[in-house]
mmCIF file of C-alpha atoms in Angstrom:
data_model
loop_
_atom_site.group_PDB
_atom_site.id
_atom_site.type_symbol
_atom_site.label_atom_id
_atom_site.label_comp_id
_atom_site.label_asym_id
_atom_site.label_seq_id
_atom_site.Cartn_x
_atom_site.Cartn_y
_atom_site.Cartn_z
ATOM 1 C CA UNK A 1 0.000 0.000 0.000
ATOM 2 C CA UNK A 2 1.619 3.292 -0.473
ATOM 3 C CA UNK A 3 2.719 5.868 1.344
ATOM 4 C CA UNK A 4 2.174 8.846 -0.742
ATOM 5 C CA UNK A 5 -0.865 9.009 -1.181
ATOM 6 C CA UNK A 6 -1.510 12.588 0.794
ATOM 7 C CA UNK A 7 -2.627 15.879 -0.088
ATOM 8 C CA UNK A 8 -1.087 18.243 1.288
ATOM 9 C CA UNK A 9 -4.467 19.935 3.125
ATOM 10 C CA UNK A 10 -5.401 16.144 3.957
ATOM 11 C CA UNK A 11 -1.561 15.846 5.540
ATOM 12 C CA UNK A 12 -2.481 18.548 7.565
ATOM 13 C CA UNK A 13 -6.036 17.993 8.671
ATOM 14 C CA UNK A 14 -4.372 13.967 9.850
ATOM 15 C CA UNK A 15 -1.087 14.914 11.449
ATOM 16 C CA UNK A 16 -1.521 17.836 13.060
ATOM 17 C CA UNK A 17 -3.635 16.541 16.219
ATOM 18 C CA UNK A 18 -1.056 13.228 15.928
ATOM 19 C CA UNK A 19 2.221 15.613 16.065
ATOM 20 C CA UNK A 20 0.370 17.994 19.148
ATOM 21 C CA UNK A 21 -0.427 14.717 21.245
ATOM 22 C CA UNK A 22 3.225 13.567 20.437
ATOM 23 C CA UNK A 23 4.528 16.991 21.793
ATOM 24 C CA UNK A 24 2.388 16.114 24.718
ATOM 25 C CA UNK A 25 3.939 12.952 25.280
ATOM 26 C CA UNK A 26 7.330 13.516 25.058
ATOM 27 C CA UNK A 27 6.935 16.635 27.109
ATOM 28 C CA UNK A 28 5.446 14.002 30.287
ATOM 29 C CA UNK A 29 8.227 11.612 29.683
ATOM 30 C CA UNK A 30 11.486 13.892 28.739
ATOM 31 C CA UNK A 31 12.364 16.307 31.340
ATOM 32 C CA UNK A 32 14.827 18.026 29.440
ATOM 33 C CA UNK A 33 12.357 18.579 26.158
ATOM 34 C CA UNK A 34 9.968 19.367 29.305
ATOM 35 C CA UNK A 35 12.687 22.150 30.149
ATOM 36 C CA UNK A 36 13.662 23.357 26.582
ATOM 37 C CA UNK A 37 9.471 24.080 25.479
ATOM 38 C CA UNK A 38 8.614 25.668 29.166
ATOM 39 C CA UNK A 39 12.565 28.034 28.748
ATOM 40 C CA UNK A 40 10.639 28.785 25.022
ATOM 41 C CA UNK A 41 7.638 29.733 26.830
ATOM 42 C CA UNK A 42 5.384 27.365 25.209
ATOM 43 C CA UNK A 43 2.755 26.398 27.697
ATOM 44 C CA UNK A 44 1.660 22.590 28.337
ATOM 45 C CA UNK A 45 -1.713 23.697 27.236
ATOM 46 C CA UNK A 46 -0.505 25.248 23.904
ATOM 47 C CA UNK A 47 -2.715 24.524 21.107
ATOM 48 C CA UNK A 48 -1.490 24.802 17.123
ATOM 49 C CA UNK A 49 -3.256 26.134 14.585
ATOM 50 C CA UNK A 50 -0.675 24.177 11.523
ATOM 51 C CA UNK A 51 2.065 21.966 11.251
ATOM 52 C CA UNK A 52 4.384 25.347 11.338
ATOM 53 C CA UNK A 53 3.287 26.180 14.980
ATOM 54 C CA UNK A 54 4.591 23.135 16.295
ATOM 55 C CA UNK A 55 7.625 23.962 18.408
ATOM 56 C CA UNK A 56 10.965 22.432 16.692
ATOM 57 C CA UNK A 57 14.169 21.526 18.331
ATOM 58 C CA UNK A 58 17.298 22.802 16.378
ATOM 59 C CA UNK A 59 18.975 18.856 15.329
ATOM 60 C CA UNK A 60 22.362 20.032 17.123
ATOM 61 C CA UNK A 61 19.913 19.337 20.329
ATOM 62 C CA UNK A 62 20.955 15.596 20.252
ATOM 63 C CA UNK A 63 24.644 16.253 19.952
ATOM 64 C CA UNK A 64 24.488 18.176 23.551
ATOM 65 C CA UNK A 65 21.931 16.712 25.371
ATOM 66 C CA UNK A 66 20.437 13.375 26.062
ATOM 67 C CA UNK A 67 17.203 13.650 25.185
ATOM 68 C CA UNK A 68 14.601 10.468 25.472
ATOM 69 C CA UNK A 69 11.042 9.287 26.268
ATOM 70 C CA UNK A 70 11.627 6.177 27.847
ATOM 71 C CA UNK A 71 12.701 4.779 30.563
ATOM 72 C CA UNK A 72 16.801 3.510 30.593
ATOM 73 C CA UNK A 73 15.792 0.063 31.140
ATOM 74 C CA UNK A 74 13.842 0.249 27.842
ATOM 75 C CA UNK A 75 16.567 1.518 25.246
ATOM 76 C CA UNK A 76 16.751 -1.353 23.244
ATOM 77 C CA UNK A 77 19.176 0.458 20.451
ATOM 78 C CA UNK A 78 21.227 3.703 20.513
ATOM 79 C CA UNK A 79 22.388 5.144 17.472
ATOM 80 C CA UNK A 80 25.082 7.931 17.076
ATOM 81 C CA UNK A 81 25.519 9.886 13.879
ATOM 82 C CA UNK A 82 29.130 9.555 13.904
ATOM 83 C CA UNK A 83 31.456 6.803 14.357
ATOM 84 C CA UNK A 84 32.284 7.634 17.591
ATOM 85 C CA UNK A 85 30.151 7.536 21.152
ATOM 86 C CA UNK A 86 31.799 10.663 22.219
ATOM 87 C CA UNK A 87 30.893 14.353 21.949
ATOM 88 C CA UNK A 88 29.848 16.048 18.677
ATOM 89 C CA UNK A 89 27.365 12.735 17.936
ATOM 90 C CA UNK A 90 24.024 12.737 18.041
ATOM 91 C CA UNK A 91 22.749 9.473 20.070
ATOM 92 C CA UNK A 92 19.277 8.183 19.577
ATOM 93 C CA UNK A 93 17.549 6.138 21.775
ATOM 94 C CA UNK A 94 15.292 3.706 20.613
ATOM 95 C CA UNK A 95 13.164 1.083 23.037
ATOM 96 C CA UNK A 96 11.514 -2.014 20.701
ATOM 97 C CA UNK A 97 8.415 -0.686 19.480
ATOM 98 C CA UNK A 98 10.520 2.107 17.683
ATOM 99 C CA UNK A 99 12.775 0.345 16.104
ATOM 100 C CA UNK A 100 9.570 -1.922 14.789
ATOM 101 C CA UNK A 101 7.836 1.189 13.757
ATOM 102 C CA UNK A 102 11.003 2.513 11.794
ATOM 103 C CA UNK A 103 11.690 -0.438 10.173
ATOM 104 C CA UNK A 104 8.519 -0.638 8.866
ATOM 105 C CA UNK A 105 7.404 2.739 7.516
ATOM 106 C CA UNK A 106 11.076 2.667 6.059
ATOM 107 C CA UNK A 107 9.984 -0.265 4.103
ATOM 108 C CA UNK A 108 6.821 1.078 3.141
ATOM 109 C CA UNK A 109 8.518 3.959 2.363
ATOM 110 C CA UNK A 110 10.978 1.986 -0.325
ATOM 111 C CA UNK A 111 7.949 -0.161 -1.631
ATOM 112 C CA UNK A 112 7.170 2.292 -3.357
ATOM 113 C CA UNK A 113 9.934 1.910 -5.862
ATOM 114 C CA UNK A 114 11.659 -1.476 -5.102
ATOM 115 C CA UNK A 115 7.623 -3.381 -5.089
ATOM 116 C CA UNK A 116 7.359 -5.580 -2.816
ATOM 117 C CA UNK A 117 9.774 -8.604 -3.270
ATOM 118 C CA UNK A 118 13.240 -8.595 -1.850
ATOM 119 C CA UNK A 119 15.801 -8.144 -4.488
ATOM 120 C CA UNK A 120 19.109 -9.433 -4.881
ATOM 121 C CA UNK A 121 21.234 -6.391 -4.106
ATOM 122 C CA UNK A 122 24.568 -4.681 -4.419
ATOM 123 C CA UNK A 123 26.117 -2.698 -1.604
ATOM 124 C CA UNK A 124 28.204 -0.305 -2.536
ATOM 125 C CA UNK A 125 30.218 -0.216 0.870
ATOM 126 C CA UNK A 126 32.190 -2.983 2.617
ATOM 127 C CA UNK A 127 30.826 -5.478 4.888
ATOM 128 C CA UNK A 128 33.281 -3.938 7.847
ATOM 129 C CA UNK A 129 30.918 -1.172 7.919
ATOM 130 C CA UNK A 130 27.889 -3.410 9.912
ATOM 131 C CA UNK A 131 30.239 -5.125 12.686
ATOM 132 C CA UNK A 132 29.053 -3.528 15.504
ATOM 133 C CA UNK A 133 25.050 -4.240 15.310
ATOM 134 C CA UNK A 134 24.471 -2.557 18.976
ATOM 135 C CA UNK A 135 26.174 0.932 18.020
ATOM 136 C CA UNK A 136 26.084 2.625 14.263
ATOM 137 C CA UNK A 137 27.033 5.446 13.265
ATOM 138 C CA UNK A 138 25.169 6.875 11.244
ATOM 139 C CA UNK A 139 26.662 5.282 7.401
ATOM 140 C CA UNK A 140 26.534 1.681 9.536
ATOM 141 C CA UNK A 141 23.008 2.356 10.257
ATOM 142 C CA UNK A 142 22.180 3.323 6.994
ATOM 143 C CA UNK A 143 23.549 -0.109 4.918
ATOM 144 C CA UNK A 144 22.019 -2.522 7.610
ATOM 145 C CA UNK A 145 18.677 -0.510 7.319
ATOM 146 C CA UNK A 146 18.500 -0.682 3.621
ATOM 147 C CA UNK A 147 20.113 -4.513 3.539
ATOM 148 C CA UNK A 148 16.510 -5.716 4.952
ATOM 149 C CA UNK A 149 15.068 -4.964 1.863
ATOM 150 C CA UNK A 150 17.536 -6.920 -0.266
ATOM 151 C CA UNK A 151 19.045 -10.503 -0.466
ATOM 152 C CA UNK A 152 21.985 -12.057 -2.266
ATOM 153 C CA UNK A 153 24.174 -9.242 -1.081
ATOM 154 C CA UNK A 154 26.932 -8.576 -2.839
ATOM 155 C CA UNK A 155 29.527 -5.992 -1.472
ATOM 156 C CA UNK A 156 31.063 -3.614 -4.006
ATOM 157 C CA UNK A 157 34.051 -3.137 -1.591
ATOM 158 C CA UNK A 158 36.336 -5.433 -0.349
ATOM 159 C CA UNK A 159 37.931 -5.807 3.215
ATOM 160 C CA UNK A 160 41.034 -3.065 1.969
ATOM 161 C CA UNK A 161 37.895 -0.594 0.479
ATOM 162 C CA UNK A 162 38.809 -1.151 -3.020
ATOM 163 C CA UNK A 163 36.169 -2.294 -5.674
ATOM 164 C CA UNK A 164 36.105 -6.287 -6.206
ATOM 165 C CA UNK A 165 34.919 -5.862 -10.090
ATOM 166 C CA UNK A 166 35.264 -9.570 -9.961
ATOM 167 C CA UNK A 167 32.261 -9.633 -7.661
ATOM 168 C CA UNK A 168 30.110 -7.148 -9.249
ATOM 169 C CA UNK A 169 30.648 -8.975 -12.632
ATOM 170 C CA UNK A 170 29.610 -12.254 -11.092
ATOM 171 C CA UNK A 171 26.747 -10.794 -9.411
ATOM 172 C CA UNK A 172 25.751 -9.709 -12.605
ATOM 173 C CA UNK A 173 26.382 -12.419 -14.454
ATOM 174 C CA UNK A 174 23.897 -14.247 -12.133
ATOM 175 C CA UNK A 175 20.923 -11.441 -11.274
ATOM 176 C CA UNK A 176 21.642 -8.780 -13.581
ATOM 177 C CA UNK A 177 19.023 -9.970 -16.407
ATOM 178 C CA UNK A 178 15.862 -9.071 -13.838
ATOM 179 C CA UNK A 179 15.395 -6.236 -11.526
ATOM 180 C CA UNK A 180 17.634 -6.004 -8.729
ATOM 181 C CA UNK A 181 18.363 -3.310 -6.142
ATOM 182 C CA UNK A 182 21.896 -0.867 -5.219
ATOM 183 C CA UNK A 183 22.255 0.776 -2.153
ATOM 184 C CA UNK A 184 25.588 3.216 -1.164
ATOM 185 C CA UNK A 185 25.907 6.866 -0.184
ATOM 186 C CA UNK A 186 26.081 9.278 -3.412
ATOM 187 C CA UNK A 187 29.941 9.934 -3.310
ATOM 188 C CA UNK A 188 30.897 5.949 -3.274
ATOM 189 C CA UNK A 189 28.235 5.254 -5.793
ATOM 190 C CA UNK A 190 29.944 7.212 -7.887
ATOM 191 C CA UNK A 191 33.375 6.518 -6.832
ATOM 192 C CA UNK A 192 33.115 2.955 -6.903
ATOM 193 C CA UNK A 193 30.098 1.618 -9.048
ATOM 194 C CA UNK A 194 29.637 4.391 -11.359
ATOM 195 C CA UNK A 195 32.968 4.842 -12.686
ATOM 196 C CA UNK A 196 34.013 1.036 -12.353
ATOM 197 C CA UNK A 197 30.464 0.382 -13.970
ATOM 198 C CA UNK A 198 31.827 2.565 -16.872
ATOM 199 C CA UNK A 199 35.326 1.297 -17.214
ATOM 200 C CA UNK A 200 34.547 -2.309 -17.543
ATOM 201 C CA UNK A 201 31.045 -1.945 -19.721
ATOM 202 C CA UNK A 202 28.849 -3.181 -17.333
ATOM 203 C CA UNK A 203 24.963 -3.239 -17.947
ATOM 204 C CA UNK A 204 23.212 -1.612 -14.591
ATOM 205 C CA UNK A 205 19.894 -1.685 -17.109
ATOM 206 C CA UNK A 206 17.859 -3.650 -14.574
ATOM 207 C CA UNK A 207 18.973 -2.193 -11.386
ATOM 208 C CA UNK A 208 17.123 0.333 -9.440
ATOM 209 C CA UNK A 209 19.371 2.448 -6.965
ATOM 210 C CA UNK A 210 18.411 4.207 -4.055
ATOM 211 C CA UNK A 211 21.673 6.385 -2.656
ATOM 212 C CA UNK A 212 22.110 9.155 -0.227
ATOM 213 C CA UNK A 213 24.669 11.693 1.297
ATOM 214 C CA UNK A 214 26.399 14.932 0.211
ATOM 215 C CA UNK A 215 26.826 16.369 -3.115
ATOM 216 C CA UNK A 216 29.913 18.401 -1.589
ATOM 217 C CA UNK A 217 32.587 15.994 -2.853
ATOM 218 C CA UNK A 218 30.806 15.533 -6.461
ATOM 219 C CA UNK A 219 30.130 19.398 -7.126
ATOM 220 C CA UNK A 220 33.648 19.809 -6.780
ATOM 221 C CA UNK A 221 33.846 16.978 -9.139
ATOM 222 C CA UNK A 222 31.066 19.024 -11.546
ATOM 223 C CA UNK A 223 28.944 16.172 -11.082
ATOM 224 C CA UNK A 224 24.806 17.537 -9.854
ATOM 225 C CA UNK A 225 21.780 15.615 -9.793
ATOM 226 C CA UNK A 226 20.884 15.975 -13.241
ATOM 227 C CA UNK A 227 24.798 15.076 -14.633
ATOM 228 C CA UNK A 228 24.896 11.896 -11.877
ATOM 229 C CA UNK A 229 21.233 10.639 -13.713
ATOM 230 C CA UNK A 230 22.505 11.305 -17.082
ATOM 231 C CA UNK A 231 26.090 9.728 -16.948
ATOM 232 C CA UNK A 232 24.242 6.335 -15.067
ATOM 233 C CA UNK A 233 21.825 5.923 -18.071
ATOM 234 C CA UNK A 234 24.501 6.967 -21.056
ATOM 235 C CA UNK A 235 27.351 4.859 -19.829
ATOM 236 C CA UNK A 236 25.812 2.135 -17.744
ATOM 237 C CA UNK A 237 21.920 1.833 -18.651
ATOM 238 C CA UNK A 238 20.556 2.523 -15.255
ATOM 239 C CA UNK A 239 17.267 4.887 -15.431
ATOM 240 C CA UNK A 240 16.097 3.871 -12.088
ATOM 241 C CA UNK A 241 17.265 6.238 -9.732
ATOM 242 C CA UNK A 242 15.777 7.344 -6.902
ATOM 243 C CA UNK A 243 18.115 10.113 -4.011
ATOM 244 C CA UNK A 244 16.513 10.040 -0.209
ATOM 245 C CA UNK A 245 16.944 13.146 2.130
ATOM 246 C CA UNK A 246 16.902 11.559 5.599
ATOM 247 C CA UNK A 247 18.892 11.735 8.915
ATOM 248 C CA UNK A 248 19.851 9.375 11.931
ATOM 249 C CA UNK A 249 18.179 12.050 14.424
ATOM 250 C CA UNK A 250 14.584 10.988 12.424
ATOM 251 C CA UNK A 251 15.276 7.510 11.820
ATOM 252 C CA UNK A 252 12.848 5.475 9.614
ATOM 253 C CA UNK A 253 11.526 8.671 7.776
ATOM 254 C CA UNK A 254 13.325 8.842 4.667
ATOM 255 C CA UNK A 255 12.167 11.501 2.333
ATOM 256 C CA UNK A 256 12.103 9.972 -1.475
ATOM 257 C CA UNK A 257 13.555 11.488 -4.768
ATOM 258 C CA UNK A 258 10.252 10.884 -7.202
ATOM 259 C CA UNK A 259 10.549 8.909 -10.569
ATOM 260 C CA UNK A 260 11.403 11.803 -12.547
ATOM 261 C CA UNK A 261 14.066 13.156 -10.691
ATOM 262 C CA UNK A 262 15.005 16.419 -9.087
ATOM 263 C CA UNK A 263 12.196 17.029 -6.180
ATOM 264 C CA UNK A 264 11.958 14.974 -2.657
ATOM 265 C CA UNK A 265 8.537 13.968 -1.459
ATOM 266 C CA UNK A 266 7.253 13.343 1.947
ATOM 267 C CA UNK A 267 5.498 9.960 2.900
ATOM 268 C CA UNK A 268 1.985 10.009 4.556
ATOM 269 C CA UNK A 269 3.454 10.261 8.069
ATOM 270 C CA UNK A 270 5.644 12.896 7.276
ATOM 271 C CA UNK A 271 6.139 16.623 6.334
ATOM 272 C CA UNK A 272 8.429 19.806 5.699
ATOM 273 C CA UNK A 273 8.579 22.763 6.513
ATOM 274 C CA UNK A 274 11.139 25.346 4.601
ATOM 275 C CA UNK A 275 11.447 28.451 6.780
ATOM 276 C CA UNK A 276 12.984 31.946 6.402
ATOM 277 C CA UNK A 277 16.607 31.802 8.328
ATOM 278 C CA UNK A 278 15.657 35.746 9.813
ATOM 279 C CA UNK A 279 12.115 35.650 10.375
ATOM 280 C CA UNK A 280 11.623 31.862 11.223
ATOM 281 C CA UNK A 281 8.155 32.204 9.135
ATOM 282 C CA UNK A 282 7.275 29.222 6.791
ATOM 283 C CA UNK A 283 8.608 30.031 3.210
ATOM 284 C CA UNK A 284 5.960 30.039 0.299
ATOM 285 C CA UNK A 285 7.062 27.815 -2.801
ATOM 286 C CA UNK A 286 10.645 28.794 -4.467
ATOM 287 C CA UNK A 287 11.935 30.425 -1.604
ATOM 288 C CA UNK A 288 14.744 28.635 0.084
ATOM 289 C CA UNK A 289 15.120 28.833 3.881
ATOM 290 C CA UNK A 290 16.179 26.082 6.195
ATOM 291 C CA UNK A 291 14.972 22.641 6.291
ATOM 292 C CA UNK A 292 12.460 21.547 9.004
ATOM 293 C CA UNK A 293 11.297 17.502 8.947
ATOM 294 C CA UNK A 294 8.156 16.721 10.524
ATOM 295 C CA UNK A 295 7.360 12.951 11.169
ATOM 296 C CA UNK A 296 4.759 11.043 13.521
ATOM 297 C CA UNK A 297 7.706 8.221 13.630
ATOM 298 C CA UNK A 298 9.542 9.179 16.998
ATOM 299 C CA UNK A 299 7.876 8.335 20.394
ATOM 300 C CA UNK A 300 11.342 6.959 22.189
ATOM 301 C CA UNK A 301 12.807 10.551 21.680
ATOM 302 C CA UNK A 302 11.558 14.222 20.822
ATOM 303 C CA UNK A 303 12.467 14.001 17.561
ATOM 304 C CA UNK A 304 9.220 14.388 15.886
ATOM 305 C CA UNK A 305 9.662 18.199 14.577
ATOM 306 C CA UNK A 306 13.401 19.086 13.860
ATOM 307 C CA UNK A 307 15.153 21.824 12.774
ATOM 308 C CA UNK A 308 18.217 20.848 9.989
ATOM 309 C CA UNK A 309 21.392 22.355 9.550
ATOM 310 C CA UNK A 310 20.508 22.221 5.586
ATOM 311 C CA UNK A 311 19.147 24.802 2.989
ATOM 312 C CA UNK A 312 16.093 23.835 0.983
ATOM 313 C CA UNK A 313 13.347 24.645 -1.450
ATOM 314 C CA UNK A 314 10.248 23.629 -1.720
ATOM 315 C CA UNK A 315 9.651 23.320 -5.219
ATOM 316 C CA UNK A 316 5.675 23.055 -5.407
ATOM 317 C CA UNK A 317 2.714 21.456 -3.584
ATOM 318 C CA UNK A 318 0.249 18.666 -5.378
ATOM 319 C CA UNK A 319 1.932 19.001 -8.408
ATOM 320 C CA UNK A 320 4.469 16.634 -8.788
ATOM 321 C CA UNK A 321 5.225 12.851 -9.096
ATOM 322 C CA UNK A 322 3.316 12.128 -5.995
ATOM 323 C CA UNK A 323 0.786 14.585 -3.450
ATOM 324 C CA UNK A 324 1.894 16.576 -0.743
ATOM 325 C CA UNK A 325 5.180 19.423 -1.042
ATOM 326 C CA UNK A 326 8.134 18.347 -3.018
ATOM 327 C CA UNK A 327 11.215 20.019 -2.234
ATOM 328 C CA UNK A 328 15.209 20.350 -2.999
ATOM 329 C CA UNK A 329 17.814 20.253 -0.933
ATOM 330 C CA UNK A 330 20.452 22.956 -1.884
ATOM 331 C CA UNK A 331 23.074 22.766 0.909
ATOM 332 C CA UNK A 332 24.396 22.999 4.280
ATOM 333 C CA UNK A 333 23.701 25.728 6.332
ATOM 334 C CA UNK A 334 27.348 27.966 6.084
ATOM 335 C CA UNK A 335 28.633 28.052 9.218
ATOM 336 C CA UNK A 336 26.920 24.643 10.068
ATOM 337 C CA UNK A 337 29.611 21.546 10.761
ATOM 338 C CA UNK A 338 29.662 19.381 8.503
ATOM 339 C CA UNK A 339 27.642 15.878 8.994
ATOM 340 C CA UNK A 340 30.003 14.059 7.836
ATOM 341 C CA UNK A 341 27.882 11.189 7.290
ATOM 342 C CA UNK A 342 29.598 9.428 4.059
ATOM 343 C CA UNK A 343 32.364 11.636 4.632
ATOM 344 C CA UNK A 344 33.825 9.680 7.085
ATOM 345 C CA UNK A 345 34.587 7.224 4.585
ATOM 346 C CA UNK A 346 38.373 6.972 4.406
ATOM 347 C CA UNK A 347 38.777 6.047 1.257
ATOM 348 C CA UNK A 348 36.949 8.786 -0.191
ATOM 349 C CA UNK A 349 39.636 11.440 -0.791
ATOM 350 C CA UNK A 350 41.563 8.665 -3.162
#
C-alpha cells in the first residue's frame, strides 16, 4: 500500500492533532524537552493552529543533550551519527516498538519503488561497515537498514575498500538480467560503481538504486543531480534512480527522490517545513530557507519536529510525481559543521 498518497491539506487535517499529542507525550516523559518548550515559553496547554506552529528543536539538540522518552531500562538500540560515542554525535535512543515502527514505515517507504519482493542487491560499501550491530554510526546504520530490503548481497568493496569488479561482474552475471536493487551513499556510488560500472562496460539496465549523502565531494567533481542521472543511463543503462533526504536524528523517515528526478517527497506520516533563516516564518514555494522535517515516527525521543542544519526549497505542492510538497535540498547551512555522514569514509579522498 503506499505511502504517498496525501494531499497536502489532507496531511495537515491527519497529522496535526497526531504531532500535538506527540509533543504532549514527550513533554510528560522527557524532562529536558519538558525544560527546553517551558525556557521557550510554550505552555503545556498550547494549542497549534498548523504543522508550522509546532515547536521544533534545532537537530544540534541531540549532539548536547540526552534527550529520550523512555525509561533507561527500555533503550533497546542507541544510534550515534558519527562513528564515535563521544561528543559532537548525536545518540538516539530507541526502546523495541521504535525500532519496529522505523523499520517498517522505512519499508513502506521503499515499496514504493523497489515493489514488494526482496531483491538481490549490491552494496556499494564494505561489509566492515555493519560489525558492531548494537552501536552505528550513522553510514553503519544506513547499509544494515536498507540490507533488509535486499538478499543475495553482494559488497562492491572489499575488506582493503577497493572495488572487487570480480564480484560485481559475477553478481551480474547471475541477477543482472531481472530487476535487482543498489544501495551506497552518493559519493561511493559514484566513486566505486559508477565509474568502475563505466570502465569495464557493465549493464546496470535492470537495477534500481536508491543512494544518499552529500553532493559536496561531487560538485567539486562538476557532477549535480541531473549530470549523476545522465552519466548512469549513457554509460551504464541505469534509469532507475531514486536520491533520499533523511537523517539518523529521524530515523525510519526517509524523504524519497520521485521517478522523474530532481524534487523529494514526503510519505503520509511525514512533512516539511522550509522556513525563512531571519524571520523563522514558513517560506511560500521557491523560496529557500532552512529545512524543518516533521514525522509522527519518533515516540522513544523528541524528535518528531526538527530543525536541519541544511538549505532547501520547496519546489511546489500537489503538483508533482506524488501529493503533498516536493522540495530540494540545496546545501548545508554555512557556518553549520559538517555531517560528515559518508564523509567519514576513508577512502573517499583517493
Amino acid at each position: 500500500m503506499s505511502v504517498f498518497t496525501r494531499s497536502q491539506a489532507d496531511r495537515e487535517a491527519l497529522l496535526l492533532p497526531e504531532l500535538a499529542d506527540l509533543t504532549a507525550h514527550h513533554r510528560a516523559n522527557s524532562e529536558g524537552y519538558d525544560r527546553i518548550l517551558s525556557s521557550l515559553g510554550i505552555a503545556s496547554d498550547a494549542a497549534f493552529g498548523s504543522i508550522a506552529d509546532l515547536p521544533w528543536l534545532p537537530v544540534r539538540m541531540f549532539k548536547t543533550h540526552d534527550l529520550k522518552s523512555i525509561p533507561d531500562s527500555e533503550v533497546f538500540k542507541t544510534l550515534t551519527s558519527s562513528g564515535t560515542t563521544g561528543a559532537g554525535a548525536s545518540r538516539i535512543y530507541l526502546d523495541k516498538a521504535a525500532a519496529g515502527a522505523q523499520t517498517k514505515q522505512l519499508g513502506a517507504t521503499l515499496q514504493e519503488v523497489l515493489g514488494g519482493e526482496r531483491l538481490p542487491m549490491l552494496m556499494v560499501d564494505t561489509i566492515g561497515i555493519i560489525k558492531n550491530r548494537r552501536s552505528f554510526s550513522a553510514r553503519g546504520a544506513g547499509v544494515l537498514g536498507m540490507a533488509n530490503f535486499g538478499r543475495k548481497h553482494t559488497y562492491v568493496l572489499d575488506e582493503n575498500d577497493q572495488p572487487d569488479v570480480e564480484a560485481v561482474k559475477k553478481f551480474l552475471a547471475e541477477y543482472g538480467d531481472k530487476p535487482f536493487l543498489i544501495f551506497g551513499f552518493t559519493f561511493m556510488v559514484w566513486l566505486y560503481l559508477y565509474e568502475v560500472a563505466r570502465d569495464h562496460n557493465l549493464d546496470l539496465s535492470n537495477g534500481i538504486l536508491i543512494h544518499s549523502g552529500g553532493w559536496k565531494k561531487l560538485i567539486d567533481r562538476a557532477v549535480d543531480n541531473t549530470e549523476f542521472r545522465r552519466r548512469f543511463k549513457e554509460d551504464t543503462g541505469l534509469t532507475r534512480i531514486h536520491n533520499y533526504y533523511g537523517m539518523i536524528e529521524q530515523i525510519g523517515t526517509v524523504f524519497l527522490e520521485g521517478p522523474s528526478g530532481n524534487s523529494l517527497y514526503c510519505p503520509d506520516f511525514a512533512d516539511v517545513v522550509i522556513r525563512n533563516p531571519e524571520t523563522w516564518e514558513e517560506q511560500p514555494v521557491g523560496e529557500p530557507g532552512v529545512i524543518e522535517v516533521v514525522s509522527t515516527l519518533p515516540r522513544s525521543y523528541p524528535g518528531h519536529v526538527l530543525l536541519t542544519e541544511d538549505l532547501g526549497v520547496c519546489n511546489g505542492i500537489d503538483d508533482g510525481d506524488w501529493p503533498g510538497k516536493h522540495f530540494s535540498v540545496l546545501g548545508r547551512l554555512p557556518k553549520a559543521e559538517a555531517r560528515g555522514c559518508s564523509d567519514t569514509f576513508a577512502g573517499a579522498a583517493a
